[in-house]
XYZ file of C-alpha atoms in Angstrom:
749
model
C -82.349 9.024 -41.560
C -84.170 11.766 -43.462
C -87.950 11.788 -43.785
C -87.845 11.297 -47.557
C -86.269 7.862 -47.045
C -89.653 6.560 -45.810
C -92.446 5.279 -48.034
C -94.962 8.061 -48.900
C -97.893 6.283 -47.218
C -95.899 6.078 -43.960
C -95.313 9.818 -43.964
C -99.028 10.534 -44.454
C -99.950 8.380 -41.455
C -97.558 10.197 -39.126
C -99.113 12.737 -36.737
C -96.571 15.519 -36.649
C -93.216 15.705 -38.342
C -90.177 13.482 -38.454
C -87.060 15.651 -38.199
C -83.405 14.778 -38.613
C -81.366 16.336 -35.832
C -77.578 16.295 -35.718
C -76.279 16.138 -32.157
C -72.722 16.703 -30.911
C -71.944 13.033 -30.453
C -69.818 10.596 -32.537
C -72.674 9.085 -34.556
C -72.543 8.427 -38.300
C -75.208 11.042 -38.989
C -78.341 12.769 -37.654
C -80.942 11.097 -35.445
C -84.709 11.110 -35.982
C -87.059 12.939 -33.606
C -90.686 13.954 -33.845
C -92.045 17.465 -33.635
C -95.472 19.062 -33.546
C -94.355 21.578 -36.164
C -92.072 21.524 -39.149
C -88.750 23.216 -38.386
C -86.407 24.584 -41.011
C -82.920 23.084 -41.343
C -80.472 25.012 -39.195
C -82.897 25.511 -36.299
C -81.277 24.789 -32.952
C -83.249 22.561 -30.614
C -82.948 20.711 -27.324
C -83.406 16.953 -27.666
C -83.265 13.977 -25.299
C -80.525 11.406 -25.743
C -80.518 8.622 -23.210
C -80.811 10.344 -19.853
C -79.255 13.534 -21.133
C -80.625 16.526 -22.976
C -78.448 18.051 -25.684
C -78.463 21.016 -28.034
C -78.708 19.814 -31.624
C -79.408 21.226 -35.063
C -82.187 20.312 -37.460
C -80.278 18.870 -40.403
C -80.731 18.453 -44.130
C -81.069 15.159 -45.958
C -78.229 13.711 -48.001
C -75.359 16.237 -48.337
C -75.701 16.647 -52.109
C -73.044 19.381 -52.188
C -70.288 16.863 -51.390
C -68.209 15.197 -54.115
C -69.400 11.630 -54.649
C -66.132 10.218 -53.291
C -66.660 12.033 -49.992
C -70.164 10.773 -49.258
C -70.369 8.223 -46.474
C -72.443 5.097 -46.799
C -75.816 5.433 -45.039
C -76.105 3.315 -41.944
C -78.627 2.490 -39.297
C -82.332 1.828 -39.543
C -85.468 3.904 -39.620
C -87.661 3.644 -36.514
C -91.430 3.781 -36.559
C -92.707 7.307 -36.033
C -94.535 6.329 -32.842
C -91.250 5.217 -31.268
C -89.487 8.509 -31.901
C -88.820 10.750 -28.924
C -90.121 14.305 -29.173
C -87.977 17.413 -29.427
C -87.814 19.025 -25.987
C -87.615 22.680 -26.989
C -86.813 25.022 -29.844
C -84.169 27.669 -29.134
C -86.321 30.471 -30.499
C -83.949 33.292 -29.603
C -80.806 31.736 -31.061
C -80.013 32.446 -34.728
C -80.149 29.289 -36.876
C -77.017 27.837 -38.442
C -76.888 29.084 -42.056
C -76.930 26.714 -45.031
C -73.272 27.237 -45.938
C -72.105 26.469 -42.385
C -74.065 23.200 -42.357
C -72.558 22.319 -45.728
C -69.122 23.167 -44.351
C -69.657 20.885 -41.350
C -70.617 18.036 -43.685
C -67.550 18.728 -45.839
C -65.073 18.769 -42.937
C -66.534 15.552 -41.554
C -66.485 13.748 -44.909
C -62.998 14.911 -45.893
C -61.370 13.906 -42.618
C -63.594 10.867 -41.952
C -64.819 12.458 -38.727
C -68.245 12.035 -37.170
C -70.338 15.013 -38.366
C -71.734 15.501 -34.877
C -68.238 16.088 -33.502
C -67.641 18.736 -36.164
C -70.980 20.307 -35.265
C -69.783 20.475 -31.657
C -67.149 23.030 -32.689
C -69.855 25.294 -34.124
C -72.124 24.801 -31.094
C -69.607 25.566 -28.350
C -71.471 28.759 -27.499
C -75.167 27.851 -27.916
C -74.654 24.386 -26.431
C -73.455 25.848 -23.141
C -76.203 25.463 -20.571
C -78.099 28.728 -20.368
C -75.492 30.670 -22.326
C -77.850 31.463 -25.190
C -80.923 32.401 -23.214
C -82.529 35.557 -24.552
C -81.237 38.777 -23.019
C -84.105 40.146 -20.940
C -84.546 43.676 -19.641
C -87.154 45.994 -18.131
C -89.518 48.538 -19.636
C -92.096 50.865 -18.091
C -95.628 49.477 -18.140
C -98.088 51.746 -19.957
C -100.498 53.757 -17.815
C -100.339 55.773 -14.619
C -98.329 54.729 -11.569
C -100.240 52.776 -8.886
C -101.702 55.021 -6.170
C -100.140 52.824 -3.494
C -96.576 53.222 -4.891
C -94.228 55.155 -2.628
C -91.952 57.042 -5.029
C -88.576 57.100 -3.269
C -85.600 58.975 -4.815
C -84.076 55.660 -5.910
C -87.294 54.561 -7.626
C -87.661 57.966 -9.288
C -84.081 57.682 -10.606
C -84.884 54.286 -12.192
C -88.002 55.667 -13.901
C -86.044 58.675 -15.200
C -83.369 56.359 -16.593
C -86.050 54.379 -18.438
C -87.598 57.567 -19.805
C -84.283 58.926 -21.075
C -82.542 55.760 -22.260
C -85.345 53.327 -22.970
C -85.502 49.677 -21.813
C -82.475 48.219 -20.077
C -81.250 45.196 -18.176
C -81.074 45.218 -14.388
C -77.341 45.926 -14.546
C -77.792 48.736 -17.086
C -80.547 50.437 -15.095
C -78.593 50.108 -11.862
C -75.558 51.755 -13.485
C -77.611 54.580 -15.020
C -79.695 55.356 -11.944
C -77.418 54.463 -9.080
C -80.205 52.328 -7.585
C -79.743 48.778 -6.409
C -81.041 45.679 -8.167
C -83.486 45.241 -5.272
C -85.087 48.622 -6.068
C -85.572 47.594 -9.701
C -87.104 44.249 -8.720
C -89.346 46.074 -6.255
C -90.729 48.246 -9.069
C -91.395 45.098 -11.079
C -93.202 43.471 -8.140
C -95.278 46.625 -7.754
C -96.482 46.315 -11.348
C -94.575 49.359 -12.634
C -92.055 47.469 -14.804
C -92.471 44.518 -17.125
C -89.913 42.232 -18.740
C -88.970 42.733 -22.371
C -86.578 41.113 -24.860
C -83.358 43.058 -25.324
C -81.248 43.026 -28.469
C -77.828 41.476 -27.866
C -75.359 44.347 -28.331
C -72.672 44.125 -31.001
C -69.199 43.765 -29.508
C -68.109 46.569 -31.832
C -69.611 49.144 -34.156
C -69.239 49.250 -37.910
C -65.773 49.458 -39.424
C -65.175 52.374 -41.783
C -63.355 51.244 -44.952
C -62.294 54.844 -45.653
C -61.250 55.808 -42.120
C -57.477 56.038 -42.676
C -56.404 54.768 -46.095
C -52.640 54.166 -46.263
C -50.088 55.582 -48.641
C -48.920 52.607 -50.652
C -45.847 52.226 -52.807
C -46.339 51.519 -56.515
C -45.626 47.816 -55.921
C -48.048 47.637 -52.994
C -50.760 49.543 -54.882
C -50.536 47.140 -57.829
C -50.922 44.110 -55.541
C -53.754 45.768 -53.607
C -55.602 46.514 -56.837
C -55.462 42.840 -57.809
C -56.736 41.723 -54.394
C -59.581 44.255 -54.496
C -60.553 43.008 -57.963
C -60.758 39.475 -56.591
C -63.199 40.626 -53.895
C -65.292 42.686 -56.295
C -65.802 39.690 -58.590
C -68.076 38.187 -55.923
C -67.010 34.720 -57.082
C -64.767 32.139 -55.464
C -61.075 32.779 -56.091
C -57.817 32.250 -54.201
C -54.795 34.575 -54.304
C -51.387 34.056 -52.742
C -49.949 37.337 -51.469
C -46.249 36.588 -51.167
C -43.919 39.254 -49.863
C -40.619 39.520 -48.062
C -40.823 40.160 -44.331
C -41.568 43.833 -43.696
C -43.004 44.449 -47.181
C -46.357 45.662 -45.833
C -48.482 42.639 -46.699
C -51.015 43.480 -43.965
C -51.587 47.011 -45.298
C -52.023 45.578 -48.800
C -54.627 42.971 -47.889
C -56.401 45.559 -45.718
C -57.416 47.166 -49.040
C -59.224 43.955 -49.960
C -60.815 43.972 -46.496
C -62.013 47.533 -47.163
C -63.530 46.476 -50.496
C -65.446 43.673 -48.804
C -66.713 46.009 -46.076
C -67.986 48.441 -48.714
C -70.085 45.611 -50.127
C -71.702 45.105 -46.726
C -70.173 41.639 -46.407
C -68.190 40.070 -43.594
C -64.461 39.411 -43.375
C -62.664 36.656 -41.478
C -58.905 36.905 -40.871
C -57.166 33.831 -39.455
C -53.941 34.127 -37.458
C -51.765 31.136 -36.531
C -51.423 32.122 -32.849
C -53.925 33.893 -30.612
C -51.086 35.864 -29.010
C -50.699 37.721 -32.325
C -54.181 39.234 -32.093
C -53.129 42.139 -29.838
C -50.778 43.867 -32.292
C -52.942 42.933 -35.296
C -56.133 44.424 -33.817
C -54.251 47.677 -33.115
C -53.367 47.892 -36.788
C -56.954 47.112 -37.804
C -58.254 49.852 -35.518
C -55.848 52.431 -36.924
C -56.965 51.545 -40.467
C -60.731 51.116 -39.971
C -61.461 53.216 -36.879
C -62.681 50.381 -34.681
C -61.386 47.119 -33.276
C -62.592 43.904 -34.911
C -64.307 41.085 -33.086
C -61.800 38.562 -31.758
C -62.463 34.813 -31.572
C -60.266 32.368 -29.680
C -60.332 30.025 -26.700
C -59.369 32.653 -24.109
C -62.562 34.714 -24.470
C -65.050 34.930 -21.620
C -68.465 33.327 -22.081
C -70.353 36.648 -22.239
C -68.064 38.004 -24.955
C -68.308 34.753 -26.916
C -72.105 34.858 -26.727
C -72.358 38.463 -27.900
C -69.829 37.937 -30.686
C -71.499 34.721 -31.895
C -74.912 36.386 -32.113
C -73.573 39.549 -33.766
C -71.824 37.478 -36.452
C -74.898 35.302 -37.029
C -77.112 38.364 -37.430
C -74.627 40.183 -39.671
C -74.067 43.023 -37.206
C -70.346 42.268 -36.870
C -68.425 42.705 -40.115
C -64.777 42.128 -39.164
C -63.570 39.055 -37.280
C -60.035 37.911 -36.475
C -59.361 34.608 -34.814
C -57.829 31.190 -34.597
C -58.775 28.288 -36.902
C -61.976 27.556 -34.934
C -63.397 30.871 -36.202
C -64.119 29.040 -39.468
C -67.107 27.473 -37.708
C -68.777 30.775 -36.784
C -72.264 31.337 -38.293
C -71.432 34.167 -40.718
C -74.485 35.717 -42.307
C -72.707 37.346 -45.291
C -69.133 36.079 -45.470
C -67.294 37.565 -48.451
C -63.556 37.293 -47.739
C -61.287 34.937 -45.793
C -57.653 35.903 -45.182
C -55.184 33.280 -43.920
C -52.188 35.184 -42.558
C -48.904 33.233 -42.338
C -50.597 30.485 -44.330
C -47.554 28.203 -44.114
C -47.778 27.799 -40.321
C -48.273 24.268 -38.991
C -50.394 25.562 -36.116
C -53.303 25.817 -38.547
C -53.543 22.016 -38.342
C -55.866 20.765 -35.616
C -54.051 17.744 -34.170
C -56.607 16.422 -31.664
C -60.288 15.570 -31.809
C -61.609 16.581 -35.230
C -58.522 16.745 -37.462
C -58.511 19.443 -40.137
C -56.155 22.017 -41.646
C -57.354 25.576 -41.122
C -55.814 26.878 -44.344
C -57.358 24.182 -46.527
C -60.757 24.359 -44.863
C -60.713 28.173 -45.141
C -60.643 27.683 -48.906
C -63.598 25.288 -48.692
C -65.514 27.731 -46.460
C -65.057 30.557 -48.971
C -65.975 28.360 -51.937
C -69.328 27.497 -50.340
C -70.244 31.220 -50.182
C -68.571 32.221 -53.461
C -66.122 34.364 -51.519
C -62.504 35.354 -52.044
C -59.508 33.884 -50.226
C -56.150 35.573 -49.654
C -53.251 33.404 -48.470
C -50.466 35.546 -47.002
C -46.854 34.544 -46.376
C -43.216 35.489 -46.841
C -42.433 31.771 -47.076
C -45.399 30.039 -48.724
C -45.999 26.342 -48.183
C -45.099 23.991 -51.007
C -48.772 23.021 -51.336
C -49.678 26.650 -52.052
C -46.779 27.188 -54.460
C -47.772 24.114 -56.475
C -51.360 25.381 -56.710
C -49.986 28.675 -58.024
C -47.846 26.869 -60.608
C -50.857 24.854 -61.803
C -52.950 28.003 -62.194
C -55.423 27.181 -59.427
C -54.364 30.182 -57.326
C -53.504 33.704 -58.393
C -50.192 35.187 -57.288
C -49.120 38.664 -56.158
C -45.555 39.330 -55.022
C -43.992 42.130 -52.942
C -40.247 41.998 -53.474
C -39.115 44.977 -51.388
C -39.508 46.067 -47.792
C -41.712 49.061 -47.184
C -40.152 52.520 -47.070
C -36.402 52.743 -46.457
C -36.114 49.404 -44.637
C -33.825 46.799 -46.208
C -33.502 43.059 -45.765
C -31.072 42.116 -42.968
C -27.591 40.763 -43.557
C -27.407 37.057 -42.653
C -24.176 35.488 -41.441
C -23.390 32.008 -40.177
C -21.361 31.265 -37.048
C -19.541 27.956 -37.439
C -19.848 26.541 -33.934
C -17.007 24.090 -34.623
C -14.649 27.069 -34.877
C -16.347 29.745 -32.780
C -18.174 27.682 -30.180
C -18.800 28.882 -26.616
C -16.991 27.844 -23.463
C -17.918 24.517 -21.875
C -21.373 24.691 -20.294
C -22.309 27.785 -22.303
C -24.415 28.065 -25.469
C -23.810 31.557 -26.877
C -20.899 32.065 -29.255
C -18.453 34.876 -28.335
C -19.089 36.381 -31.794
C -22.810 36.626 -31.094
C -22.218 38.083 -27.612
C -19.924 40.762 -29.043
C -22.593 41.783 -31.561
C -25.229 42.023 -28.815
C -22.942 44.281 -26.772
C -22.403 46.539 -29.794
C -26.168 46.874 -30.347
C -26.755 47.668 -26.683
C -24.122 50.415 -26.784
C -25.864 51.853 -29.846
C -29.207 51.866 -27.999
C -30.679 49.172 -30.239
C -32.567 45.998 -29.381
C -31.500 42.391 -29.958
C -33.257 39.028 -29.955
C -32.079 35.514 -29.118
C -34.207 32.785 -30.669
C -34.381 29.148 -29.577
C -37.406 27.031 -30.421
C -37.338 25.032 -27.202
C -39.318 25.773 -24.053
C -38.147 25.293 -20.473
C -34.661 25.133 -18.999
C -33.358 21.873 -20.480
C -34.940 19.262 -22.767
C -33.484 16.300 -20.872
C -32.213 15.442 -17.384
C -29.498 12.784 -17.003
C -28.024 10.992 -13.982
C -24.203 11.259 -13.997
C -23.953 8.159 -11.796
C -25.977 5.589 -13.759
C -26.940 7.311 -17.003
C -30.693 7.198 -16.278
C -32.790 9.727 -18.205
C -35.956 11.111 -16.652
C -38.883 10.071 -18.835
C -42.612 10.745 -18.664
C -44.420 7.774 -17.048
C -47.273 8.155 -19.568
C -45.385 8.942 -22.804
C -42.175 7.909 -24.536
C -40.779 11.417 -24.114
C -38.151 13.011 -21.921
C -39.225 15.201 -19.048
C -38.375 18.855 -19.641
C -37.032 20.860 -16.728
C -38.781 24.169 -16.013
C -36.551 25.692 -13.384
C -38.602 28.835 -12.767
C -41.627 26.764 -11.812
C -39.434 24.084 -10.205
C -41.090 21.256 -12.105
C -40.372 18.586 -14.682
C -42.999 18.551 -17.432
C -44.032 16.400 -20.367
C -44.944 18.642 -23.300
C -47.147 15.937 -24.837
C -49.542 14.947 -22.047
C -48.893 17.900 -19.657
C -47.884 15.566 -16.808
C -45.742 17.400 -14.251
C -43.778 16.498 -11.145
C -41.615 18.502 -8.733
C -37.876 18.724 -9.337
C -36.040 15.895 -7.589
C -32.558 15.853 -6.058
C -31.983 12.084 -6.149
C -31.928 9.799 -9.181
C -35.122 7.682 -9.200
C -33.146 4.770 -10.670
C -29.958 4.486 -8.568
C -30.797 6.850 -5.691
C -27.622 8.930 -6.083
C -27.983 12.369 -4.525
C -27.323 15.549 -6.561
C -26.355 13.491 -9.598
C -29.006 14.824 -11.995
C -27.763 17.292 -14.593
C -29.615 19.221 -17.301
C -28.638 18.334 -20.869
C -28.974 20.924 -23.607
C -30.515 24.396 -23.526
C -34.050 25.710 -23.403
C -34.987 29.394 -23.429
C -34.845 29.582 -19.626
C -31.234 28.420 -19.699
C -30.381 30.928 -22.442
C -32.052 33.627 -20.323
C -29.883 32.606 -17.369
C -26.709 32.713 -19.487
C -27.649 36.078 -21.016
C -28.357 37.508 -17.559
C -24.870 36.520 -16.423
C -23.252 37.685 -19.671
C -25.111 41.039 -19.868
C -25.851 42.018 -16.238
C -27.012 45.532 -17.134
C -29.368 44.464 -19.937
C -33.122 44.567 -19.536
C -34.275 41.086 -20.574
C -37.693 39.811 -21.616
C -38.653 36.167 -22.217
C -41.324 35.435 -24.827
C -42.555 31.837 -24.772
C -45.897 30.101 -24.355
C -44.891 29.301 -20.757
C -44.347 32.956 -19.835
C -46.964 34.620 -22.067
C -50.080 32.573 -21.463
C -52.715 34.972 -22.833
C -53.190 37.736 -25.416
C -53.178 40.239 -22.527
C -49.745 39.098 -21.365
C -48.453 39.248 -24.938
C -49.911 42.738 -25.356
C -47.980 43.917 -22.300
C -44.766 42.355 -23.625
C -45.226 44.085 -26.980
C -45.836 47.396 -25.199
C -42.581 47.061 -23.266
C -40.597 46.313 -26.417
C -42.199 49.142 -28.379
C -41.556 51.645 -25.565
C -37.874 50.632 -25.422
C -38.124 49.110 -21.930
C -36.330 45.987 -23.211
C -32.791 45.549 -24.552
C -32.709 41.812 -25.223
C -35.649 39.562 -26.145
C -35.287 35.813 -25.630
C -37.995 33.699 -27.170
C -39.340 30.613 -28.872
C -41.333 30.469 -32.102
C -43.920 32.972 -30.816
C -41.389 35.728 -31.578
C -41.010 34.641 -35.207
C -44.508 35.446 -36.442
C -45.520 38.829 -37.759
C -44.083 41.153 -35.105
C -42.948 44.630 -36.101
C -40.315 46.050 -33.740
C -38.585 48.975 -35.536
C -35.683 49.205 -33.058
C -34.811 45.495 -33.216
C -31.663 45.269 -35.334
C -30.003 41.968 -34.348
C -31.431 38.443 -34.281
C -29.279 35.588 -33.004
C -30.469 32.035 -33.629
C -28.991 29.888 -30.858
C -29.438 26.486 -32.521
C -30.179 26.923 -36.221
C -29.858 23.148 -36.794
C -32.729 22.330 -34.439
C -35.537 20.703 -36.405
C -33.429 19.382 -39.283
C -33.109 15.873 -37.844
C -35.618 13.030 -37.697
C -37.720 11.479 -40.431
C -40.213 14.308 -40.886
C -41.081 14.829 -44.536
C -41.268 18.600 -44.096
C -38.391 19.068 -41.623
C -36.191 21.101 -43.983
C -39.134 23.153 -45.298
C -40.325 23.979 -41.786
C -36.844 24.928 -40.592
C -36.337 27.163 -43.628
C -39.672 28.899 -43.062
C -39.135 29.348 -39.331
C -35.596 30.734 -39.621
C -36.561 32.969 -42.537
C -39.453 34.347 -40.503
C -37.439 34.961 -37.349
C -34.673 36.569 -39.407
C -37.299 38.910 -40.782
C -37.797 40.496 -37.360
C -34.453 42.323 -37.747
C -34.025 45.700 -39.423
C -37.678 46.527 -40.042
C -37.150 50.201 -39.213
C -34.666 52.717 -40.568
C -31.595 51.019 -39.060
C -29.940 48.090 -40.866
C -30.510 44.607 -39.471
C -28.257 41.622 -38.935
C -29.015 37.926 -38.402
C -26.475 35.492 -36.950
C -27.085 31.755 -37.198
C -25.227 29.449 -34.794
C -24.802 26.161 -36.671
C -22.776 22.971 -36.783
C -24.139 22.172 -40.283
C -23.205 25.144 -42.407
C -23.232 23.077 -45.606
C -26.894 22.041 -45.194
C -29.150 23.254 -48.057
C -31.269 25.226 -45.558
C -28.251 27.191 -44.314
C -27.007 27.831 -47.843
C -30.426 29.077 -48.944
C -30.729 31.379 -45.935
C -27.300 32.879 -46.532
C -28.135 33.433 -50.201
C -31.647 34.713 -49.344
C -32.948 32.309 -51.985
C -36.163 30.764 -50.704
C -37.506 29.890 -54.155
C -34.443 27.857 -55.227
C -34.593 25.942 -51.966
C -38.273 25.086 -52.523
C -37.515 23.961 -56.067
C -34.896 21.553 -54.677
C -37.406 20.248 -52.142
C -39.984 19.755 -54.891
C -37.498 17.806 -56.996
C -36.993 15.377 -54.095
C -40.713 14.830 -53.455
C -42.054 14.636 -57.000
C -40.648 11.203 -58.071
C -42.140 9.350 -55.090
C -45.470 11.285 -55.276
C -44.938 12.716 -51.802
C -47.154 15.713 -50.949
C -48.023 17.956 -52.615
C -47.499 15.643 -55.615
C -49.374 12.820 -53.935
C -51.829 12.209 -51.129
C -51.147 10.928 -47.618
C -53.321 9.612 -44.815
C -51.973 8.375 -41.510
C -53.787 5.535 -39.746
C -52.862 5.450 -36.055
C -53.710 2.376 -34.001
C -53.563 2.784 -30.229
C -54.316 0.547 -27.259
C -53.519 0.333 -23.522
C -51.246 -2.658 -24.196
C -48.536 -2.672 -26.845
C -49.408 -6.169 -28.040
C -53.027 -5.139 -28.700
C -51.933 -2.174 -30.804
C -49.371 -4.195 -32.737
C -51.794 -7.055 -33.515
C -54.514 -4.752 -34.786
C -52.002 -2.775 -36.859
C -50.741 -5.971 -38.497
C -54.297 -7.113 -39.241
C -54.976 -3.752 -40.861
C -51.840 -4.075 -42.963
C -53.002 -7.491 -44.230
C -56.239 -5.936 -45.551
C -54.634 -2.722 -46.844
C -55.751 -1.365 -50.244
C -53.529 -2.211 -53.183
C -53.273 -1.095 -56.768
C -51.354 1.076 -59.167
C -50.424 4.369 -57.534
C -51.361 3.088 -54.056
C -48.896 2.144 -51.341
C -49.277 1.391 -47.643
C -46.192 1.866 -45.475
C -45.964 0.140 -42.107
C -47.079 -0.792 -39.603
C -44.325 0.547 -37.377
C -44.244 1.947 -33.874
C -44.943 5.672 -33.970
C -41.965 7.916 -33.134
C -43.983 8.824 -30.041
C -44.761 5.173 -29.331
C -46.477 5.773 -25.992
C -48.795 8.746 -25.582
C -51.080 9.275 -22.600
C -50.720 5.622 -21.555
C -51.659 4.310 -25.004
C -49.231 2.430 -27.249
C -49.281 3.617 -30.842
C -48.551 2.048 -34.233
C -48.758 3.918 -37.532
C -49.588 2.993 -41.106
C -49.251 5.494 -43.923
C -51.456 5.349 -47.025
C -49.797 7.083 -49.978
C -51.466 7.566 -53.372
C -51.076 9.502 -56.564
C -52.696 12.927 -56.568
C -55.529 11.796 -58.858
C -56.652 9.012 -56.501
C -59.228 9.963 -53.840
C -58.214 8.848 -50.361
C -61.610 8.870 -48.678
C -63.273 5.906 -50.463
C -60.084 3.857 -50.092
C -59.951 4.573 -46.378
C -63.675 3.826 -45.881
C -63.528 0.475 -47.615
C -60.340 -0.420 -45.760
C -61.439 0.609 -42.280
C -65.121 -0.380 -42.544
C -64.054 -3.991 -42.849
C -61.296 -3.750 -40.279
C -61.448 -6.018 -37.248
C -62.053 -4.311 -33.933
C -60.274 -5.114 -30.691
C -61.429 -4.229 -27.206
C -59.863 -0.995 -25.923
C -58.086 -0.453 -29.266
C -58.776 2.667 -31.305
C -58.147 3.604 -34.937
C -57.635 7.282 -35.750
C -57.272 8.694 -39.252
C -55.343 11.827 -40.168
C -55.895 12.886 -43.784
C -53.075 15.147 -45.025
C -50.971 14.750 -41.860
C -48.634 17.542 -40.819
C -47.061 15.799 -37.841
C -45.516 12.350 -38.144
C -45.132 11.781 -34.393
């Protein structure tokens, strides 16, 4: 608890200071420690906890910036000052966490009912690493003459000359400049010639130039850019949706807002839905601003993460692009947040601390009075409703840039023009690919399913190979010769005999994955140069960068990929997109299934015809009369979303209502079911409040835990958080059972 919760006379009697320190552990709030000196909130410290020592952050008192409904009930007791353990060390050389970041951590924790310490852990992933944030030390020449006893060898002389010309440097820097070994440099230090000094952590990049290469914009683009720039120059919180058809130049338009923010000396954060997209995006940023931005994602090395973190905290790095976790970086002067492809579901963090990157980006900007730009060709319904209610501004780009035109979309009725038995590509689609290859143009086959086949079946007994830890089928990955579960990552080698009946060579793959489509395309087009683009084959931004280079340099005729090919790519010579299974994703009980399918297919269709040559999109479908297919053929995204809204509004389904999923899990199914039923008995009730369930989750077994779900649904004007707290605070607890809460769920698995 905070110091001001103690009686005044108790505080006067304390020798030293009682400090609240938030640690990266699942506690309800900060812990109390004592310190010989008063430390400002945001200071990073090392503190003991049990037998461990952790990096924590000196925290504020009650989070007054939170709405009343979000504030958790204070728990725990205040210990006597004499019983408090002392802070072990202050991380003097690490920048403190700024006020707005601490407020943001409190907000994310309160909104999603997460432990604030676990949210803090996201922000402390760099400084909490053992030794990763030690000050960068180097060498400088000690004042005064050289010792008479020093033998000045050529190597030693080269080190001293390097120091004279370039100033202080680290051991590695001096060795590179002088050609001397590290042992020579240490020898000079031992001889009293050099002394250690603190080095400034270098910025991972220089300063971006907002006027380096301004683009030539069309009248429509210039009008939208002017509105976005005005939003930045207001220096107040505002949100704008930049909606534009695929290929309309949305990136170039919002780059003008980025330039305006850079001119103000403030920092810009651009979020991308996939880290593999950073390669092509950073190239475009460099062409516009003369330098590459800082990149932030999970694949970075520790040294790069450390330098980037410090440069952002000290305001030396202005432009940052990254995944959703970049929201937790310690920006010194954040002025603009851009959420590119704002509709993407990958912005939702589905494990650990649950939060939606798009929604929390808006909160992050509001806390610093910054601007937000949401960018999409197919905006989410949540964003469109906020536009309709006047909460968000709206700019629209209706035409593709330059001479490019929207592609022609046609539907292949697979009931009439289906492939031969055992094949998955329609003859009509194959003929179109051959025509494009003869014309020297590129084609793409899209199937949003990894691996070779989604299911393996025994012809003898009908047994289906299932993950031993999840209620999911094992997916065959023929190239790696494994069967894999895409939920828990369990793998096993391919088998030749059925594990149920023992029949040899009776296992057959059912359905296609991209590997199987690649195999069929290889047989169908033997002279074509093929490239697979999936998360299994492109496992890093570097691998994706190489794939993009090959496509751009015309080393590829046919691209075969999953959803990673649908997002933001610009391939001018790609003129044909074939969607292998356009109906995939329409089934099941997912609230947003039709919306997601529409967005995904619209996006992948937008990869075709982005250059001077006309594009074509062919959809293989067995459900041509589905509203999604009709809307795609008519190129009428807005009418489709209006139909979706009409279906959700009467039952106050999001975005016209609020949802929270309560997931009960346990090692034994009976434990999970009993606790779920007890929860249902104590569920909140009232006008505009409904609890659905409990019912087994669609993915009923996940990582050896049985799962039951309850769904709390309320009207939009009813706050979920206090309802959930009152409900779950009084919930019974069972050994080994766990209750997880997902506010605003995206997945219903």
